[in-house]
XYZ file of C-alpha atoms in Angstrom:
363
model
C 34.649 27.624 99.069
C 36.275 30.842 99.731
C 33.141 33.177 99.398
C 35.394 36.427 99.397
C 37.799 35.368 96.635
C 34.608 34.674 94.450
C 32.699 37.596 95.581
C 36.386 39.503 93.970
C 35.618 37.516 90.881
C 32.050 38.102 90.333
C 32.701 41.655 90.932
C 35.388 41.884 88.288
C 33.662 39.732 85.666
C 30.509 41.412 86.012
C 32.567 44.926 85.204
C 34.405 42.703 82.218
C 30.949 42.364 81.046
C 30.682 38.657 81.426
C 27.859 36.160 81.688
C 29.854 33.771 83.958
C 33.730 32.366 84.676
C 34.677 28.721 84.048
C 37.264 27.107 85.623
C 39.513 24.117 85.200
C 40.793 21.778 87.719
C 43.497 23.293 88.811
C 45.506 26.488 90.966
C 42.875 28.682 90.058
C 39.974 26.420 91.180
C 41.907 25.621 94.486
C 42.116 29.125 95.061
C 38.439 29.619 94.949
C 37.725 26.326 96.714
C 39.889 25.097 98.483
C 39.439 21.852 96.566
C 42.473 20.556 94.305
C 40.369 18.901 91.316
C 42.672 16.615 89.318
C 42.423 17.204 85.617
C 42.208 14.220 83.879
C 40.093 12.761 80.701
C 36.508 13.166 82.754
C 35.981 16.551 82.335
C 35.428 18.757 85.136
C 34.018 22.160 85.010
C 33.077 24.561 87.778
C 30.750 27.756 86.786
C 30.676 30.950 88.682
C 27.889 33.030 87.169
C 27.275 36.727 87.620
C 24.048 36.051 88.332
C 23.208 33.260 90.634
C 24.733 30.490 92.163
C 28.052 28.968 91.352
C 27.313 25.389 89.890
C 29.369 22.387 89.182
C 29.602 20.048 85.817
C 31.989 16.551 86.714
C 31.640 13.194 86.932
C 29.187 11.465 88.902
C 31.885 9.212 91.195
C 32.853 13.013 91.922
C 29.619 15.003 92.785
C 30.003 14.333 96.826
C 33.627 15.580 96.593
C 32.894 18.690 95.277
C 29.841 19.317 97.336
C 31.579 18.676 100.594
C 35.215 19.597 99.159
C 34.230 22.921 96.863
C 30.981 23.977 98.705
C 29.403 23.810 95.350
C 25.755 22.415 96.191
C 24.457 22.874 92.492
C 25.954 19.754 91.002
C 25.399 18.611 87.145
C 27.098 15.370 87.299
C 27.133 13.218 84.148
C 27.335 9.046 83.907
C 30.021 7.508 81.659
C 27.456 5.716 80.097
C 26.567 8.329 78.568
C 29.204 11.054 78.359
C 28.929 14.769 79.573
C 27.471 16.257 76.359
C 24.394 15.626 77.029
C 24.335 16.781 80.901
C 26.164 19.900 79.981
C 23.338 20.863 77.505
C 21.049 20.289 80.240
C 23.283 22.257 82.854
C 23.551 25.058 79.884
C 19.840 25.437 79.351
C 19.124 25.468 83.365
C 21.122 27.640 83.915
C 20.270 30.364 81.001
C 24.007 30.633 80.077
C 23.568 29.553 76.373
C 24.740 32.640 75.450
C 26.474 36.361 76.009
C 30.093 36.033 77.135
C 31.863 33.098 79.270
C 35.055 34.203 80.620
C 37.654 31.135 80.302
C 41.205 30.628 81.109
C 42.780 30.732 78.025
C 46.322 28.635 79.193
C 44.489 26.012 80.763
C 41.048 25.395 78.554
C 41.542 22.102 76.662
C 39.792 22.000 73.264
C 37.913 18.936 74.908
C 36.027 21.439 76.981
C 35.324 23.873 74.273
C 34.258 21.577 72.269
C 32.089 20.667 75.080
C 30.772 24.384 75.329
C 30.527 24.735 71.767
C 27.901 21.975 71.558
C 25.913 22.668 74.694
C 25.523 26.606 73.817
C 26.658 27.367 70.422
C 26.097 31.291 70.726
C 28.299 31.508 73.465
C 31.351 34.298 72.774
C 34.532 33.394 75.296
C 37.251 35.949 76.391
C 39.815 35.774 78.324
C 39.856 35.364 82.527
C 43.349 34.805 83.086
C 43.863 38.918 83.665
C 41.119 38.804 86.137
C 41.985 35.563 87.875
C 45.659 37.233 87.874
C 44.968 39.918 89.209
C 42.671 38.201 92.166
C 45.699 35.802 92.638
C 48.671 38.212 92.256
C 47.607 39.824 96.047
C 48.328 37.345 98.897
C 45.915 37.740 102.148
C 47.802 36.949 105.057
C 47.196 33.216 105.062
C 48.882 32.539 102.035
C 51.847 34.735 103.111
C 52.346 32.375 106.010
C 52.548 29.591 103.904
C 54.444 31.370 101.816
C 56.887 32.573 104.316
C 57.105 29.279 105.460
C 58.226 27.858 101.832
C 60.933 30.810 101.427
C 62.353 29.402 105.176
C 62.387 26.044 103.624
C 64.075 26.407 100.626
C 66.234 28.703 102.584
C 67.333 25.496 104.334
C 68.042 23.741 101.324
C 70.503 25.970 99.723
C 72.173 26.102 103.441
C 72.376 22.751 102.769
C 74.241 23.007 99.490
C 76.651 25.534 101.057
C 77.948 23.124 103.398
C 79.272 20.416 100.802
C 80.098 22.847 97.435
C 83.956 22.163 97.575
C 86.254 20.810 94.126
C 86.437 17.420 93.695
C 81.989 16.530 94.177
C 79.729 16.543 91.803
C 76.475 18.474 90.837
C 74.438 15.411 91.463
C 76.365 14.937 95.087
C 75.224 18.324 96.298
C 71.408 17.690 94.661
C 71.617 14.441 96.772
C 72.770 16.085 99.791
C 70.128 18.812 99.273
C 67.250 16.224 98.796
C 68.223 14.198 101.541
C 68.500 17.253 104.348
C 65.541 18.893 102.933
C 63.133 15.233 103.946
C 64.700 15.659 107.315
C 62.281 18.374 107.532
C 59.746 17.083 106.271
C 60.038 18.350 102.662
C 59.134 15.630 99.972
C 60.936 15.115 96.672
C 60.572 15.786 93.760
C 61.818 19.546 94.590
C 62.885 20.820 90.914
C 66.320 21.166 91.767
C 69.008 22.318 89.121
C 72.510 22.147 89.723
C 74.919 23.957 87.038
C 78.835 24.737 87.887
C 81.387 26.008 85.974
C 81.151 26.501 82.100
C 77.721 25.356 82.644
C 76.326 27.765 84.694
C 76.304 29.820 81.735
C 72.763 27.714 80.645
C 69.974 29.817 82.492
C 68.025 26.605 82.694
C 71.172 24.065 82.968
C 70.198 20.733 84.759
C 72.044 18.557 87.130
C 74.415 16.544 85.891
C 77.580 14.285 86.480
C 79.790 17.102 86.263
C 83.059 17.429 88.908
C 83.380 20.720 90.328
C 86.416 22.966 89.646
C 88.485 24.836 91.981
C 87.977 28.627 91.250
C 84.822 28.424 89.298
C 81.106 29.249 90.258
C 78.168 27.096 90.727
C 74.356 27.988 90.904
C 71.343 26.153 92.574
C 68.300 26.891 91.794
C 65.053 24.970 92.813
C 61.457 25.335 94.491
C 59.739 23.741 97.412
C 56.014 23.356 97.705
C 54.267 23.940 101.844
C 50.855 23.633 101.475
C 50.101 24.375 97.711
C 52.342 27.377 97.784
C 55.857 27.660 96.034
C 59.131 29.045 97.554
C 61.782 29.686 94.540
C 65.462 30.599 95.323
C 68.554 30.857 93.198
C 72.206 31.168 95.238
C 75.600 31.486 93.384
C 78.621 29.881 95.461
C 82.236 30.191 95.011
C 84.061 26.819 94.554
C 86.890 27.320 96.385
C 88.474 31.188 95.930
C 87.048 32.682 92.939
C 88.817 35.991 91.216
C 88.707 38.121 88.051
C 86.136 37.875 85.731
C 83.834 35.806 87.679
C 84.210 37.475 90.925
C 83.380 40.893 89.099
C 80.191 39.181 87.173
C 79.185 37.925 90.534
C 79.602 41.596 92.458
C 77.680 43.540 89.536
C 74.699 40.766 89.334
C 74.729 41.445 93.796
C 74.398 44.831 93.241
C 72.001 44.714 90.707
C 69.732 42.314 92.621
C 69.950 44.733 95.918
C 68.999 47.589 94.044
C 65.913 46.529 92.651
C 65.255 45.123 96.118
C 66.169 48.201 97.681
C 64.321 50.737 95.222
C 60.834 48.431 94.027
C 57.555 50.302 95.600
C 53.874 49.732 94.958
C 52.675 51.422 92.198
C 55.821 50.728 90.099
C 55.316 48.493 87.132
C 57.087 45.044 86.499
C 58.869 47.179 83.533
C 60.014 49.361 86.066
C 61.483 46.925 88.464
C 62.963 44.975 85.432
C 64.472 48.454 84.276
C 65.739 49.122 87.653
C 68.235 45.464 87.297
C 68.584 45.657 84.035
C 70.073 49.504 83.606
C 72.569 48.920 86.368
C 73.679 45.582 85.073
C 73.932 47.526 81.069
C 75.602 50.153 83.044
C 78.186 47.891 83.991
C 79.200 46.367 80.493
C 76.914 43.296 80.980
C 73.793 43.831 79.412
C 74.411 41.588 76.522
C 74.314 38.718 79.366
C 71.073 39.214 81.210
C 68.971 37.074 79.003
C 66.010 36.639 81.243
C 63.333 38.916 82.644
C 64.240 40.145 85.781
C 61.186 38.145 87.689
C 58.104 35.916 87.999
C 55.058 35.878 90.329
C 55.262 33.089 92.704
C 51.998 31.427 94.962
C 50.063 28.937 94.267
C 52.544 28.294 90.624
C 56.033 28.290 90.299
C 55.129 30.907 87.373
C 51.959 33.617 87.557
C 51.185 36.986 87.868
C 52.654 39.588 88.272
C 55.650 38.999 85.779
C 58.610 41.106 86.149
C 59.418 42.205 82.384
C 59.602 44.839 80.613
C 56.541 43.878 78.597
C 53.822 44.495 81.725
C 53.361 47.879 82.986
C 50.683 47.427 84.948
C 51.296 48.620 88.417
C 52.236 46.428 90.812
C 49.645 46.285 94.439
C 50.843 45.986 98.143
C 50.503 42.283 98.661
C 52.384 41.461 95.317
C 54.531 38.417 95.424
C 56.968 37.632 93.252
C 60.962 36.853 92.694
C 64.177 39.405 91.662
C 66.566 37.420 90.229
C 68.606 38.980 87.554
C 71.141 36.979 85.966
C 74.732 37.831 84.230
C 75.748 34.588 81.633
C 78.776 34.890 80.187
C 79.324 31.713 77.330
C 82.376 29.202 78.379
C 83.234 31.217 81.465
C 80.138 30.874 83.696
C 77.033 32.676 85.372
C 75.872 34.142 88.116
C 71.920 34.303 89.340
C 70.551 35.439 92.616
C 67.027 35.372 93.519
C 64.844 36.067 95.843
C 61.315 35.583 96.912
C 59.659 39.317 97.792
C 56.238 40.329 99.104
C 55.336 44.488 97.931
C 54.623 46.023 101.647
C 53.815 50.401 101.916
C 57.195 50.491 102.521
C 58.205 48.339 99.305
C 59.897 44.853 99.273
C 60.143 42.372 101.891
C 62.176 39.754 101.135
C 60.660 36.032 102.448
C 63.658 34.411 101.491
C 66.685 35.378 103.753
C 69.836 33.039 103.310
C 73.321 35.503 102.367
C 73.985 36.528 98.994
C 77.123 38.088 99.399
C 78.778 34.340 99.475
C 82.104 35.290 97.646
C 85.004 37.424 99.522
């Protein structure tokens, strides 16, 4: 168990007001433990009271696990014999947490478990964690900014990769092959969440791979995220196929520019509005704002999505130690798109981009 990661969350749920935090298998009970629970039909709950000991609810074939795994030595584990109701009425009733206010994650809670919480306590009141969890998570200590780094220099090496066959005449799926294929040299295992889109296509934010034959003149976009160690690198690079002019080669110089500037100009303090604005006014500026359809950025750790998002919905401000991606995006219907996106950490000095591989891939 990470003791200083839950000594954060105690702290911040006991200033929420909360009995206790419940957590889910999953990133956020990693984070905490170090364990990754599988979430599955037998219901697994771990418990992190404000007062007292953290305590575990799972299934009995699973108690050892979490002991030795999670560092969790208070263990209600329940037989399939006779379900977990009963055990978690037991745990409830232990533990005094039958009532006040359980802090939950509302985009991961099941209605399995609350039923399950329901019947064990049925004064408990529930609000929700996920601020306080996303907040804890949204700040990377330095280990996880190793890994990190480490996942930004892989996926790095994949769209390398995809530089060196992008030519008219192959297909989408032949440079997603060739990407795959370079990417286990290194160790890297599929799947990767790879998307291809050229021409027309990459017009489709979220366009998959497909069959499609490149085009001399046109653009093409990959886009796809490698996991090191439980934590994500994300990257987006726009290539030319073959010499690329007018239209797409201005889209593709104002979506650059945009992209360096809120690189250039994000700071701590600044709000995920703020950075979105900084993108999204230049790219308006320029005659394109009709065609940035997107938020400007996303988090990036443990998930592929979390906190701190980069709209222009959150203006909370953003802490050194932030980690998330700037990738603004110009999509222009049945002429094609351009995205670029990094992976950046928030330093005193203001971005630090973990991804590295050249964006300025057309002239």
């Amino acid at each position: 168990m990470h003791t200083q990661r839950v000594a954060n969350l105690i702290e911040r749920a006991k200033a929420q007001g909360l009995e206790a935090v419940v957590i889910m298998p999953g990133p956020n009970a990693y984070y905490l433990t170090g364990i990754d629970f599988h979430l599955s039909e037998r219901t697994t709950l771990l418990f992190f009271p404000v007062n007292g000991e953290p305590f575990a609810f799972c299934p009995k074939f699973e108690a050892v696990r979490v002991k030795e795994g999670a560092g969790i030595q208070k263990v209600f584990a329940w037989g399939e014999e006779e379900g977990p109701q009963p055990v978690l009425n037991a745990a409830m009733a232990e533990t005094g947490l039958g009532k006040g206010i359980l802090g939950v994650e509302y985009l991961a809670m099941r209605v399995w478990e609350r039923e399950l919480l329901a019947g064990a306590a049925p004064e408990l009141r529930y609000e929700n964690a996920d601020a306080i969890l996303g907040a804890l998570r949204g700040v990377k200590d330095a280990e996880e900014l190793a890994l990190m780094q480490r996942a930004a220099e892989l996926v790095d090496a994949g769209v390398k990769a995809a530089h060196e066959i992008i030519k008219p005449g192959i297909t989408e799926a032949a440079v997603e092959a060739y990407m795959t294929k370079e990417l286990e040299k290194l160790g890297v295992k599929p799947p990767l969440h790879i998307m291809v889109a050229s021409g027309p296509r990459s017009a489709v934010p979220h366009a998959g791979t497909t069959d499609r034959v490149l085009q001399e003149g046109e653009l093409i976009w990959v886009d796809f995220v490698v996991h090191h160690e439980g934590y994500v690198g994300d990257i987006t690079r726009t290539f030319p196929v073959g010499n690329v002019t007018g239209k797409l080669a201005e889209i593709y110089q104002v979506c650059l520019d945009a992209q360096a500037k809120a690189r250039a100009e994000a700071r701590p303090g600044m709000s995920g509005a703020q950075v979105d604005a900084i993108a999204r006014d230049y790219i308006t500026s320029k005659g394109y704002g009709e065609y940035f359809t997107h938020r400007t950025g996303h988090g990036l750790g443990l998930e592929v999505h979390e906190a701190p998002y980069i709209v222009g919905s959150n203006h909370e401000p953003l802490a050194v130690g932030a980690t998330f991606t700037i990738e603004p995006g110009i999509y222009v219907p049945g002429l094609g798109g351009v995205r670029i996106e990094d992976d950046v950490v928030l330093t005193e000095e203001g971005a630090r981009a973990l991804t590295q591989y050249p964006r300025n891939l057309i002239g």
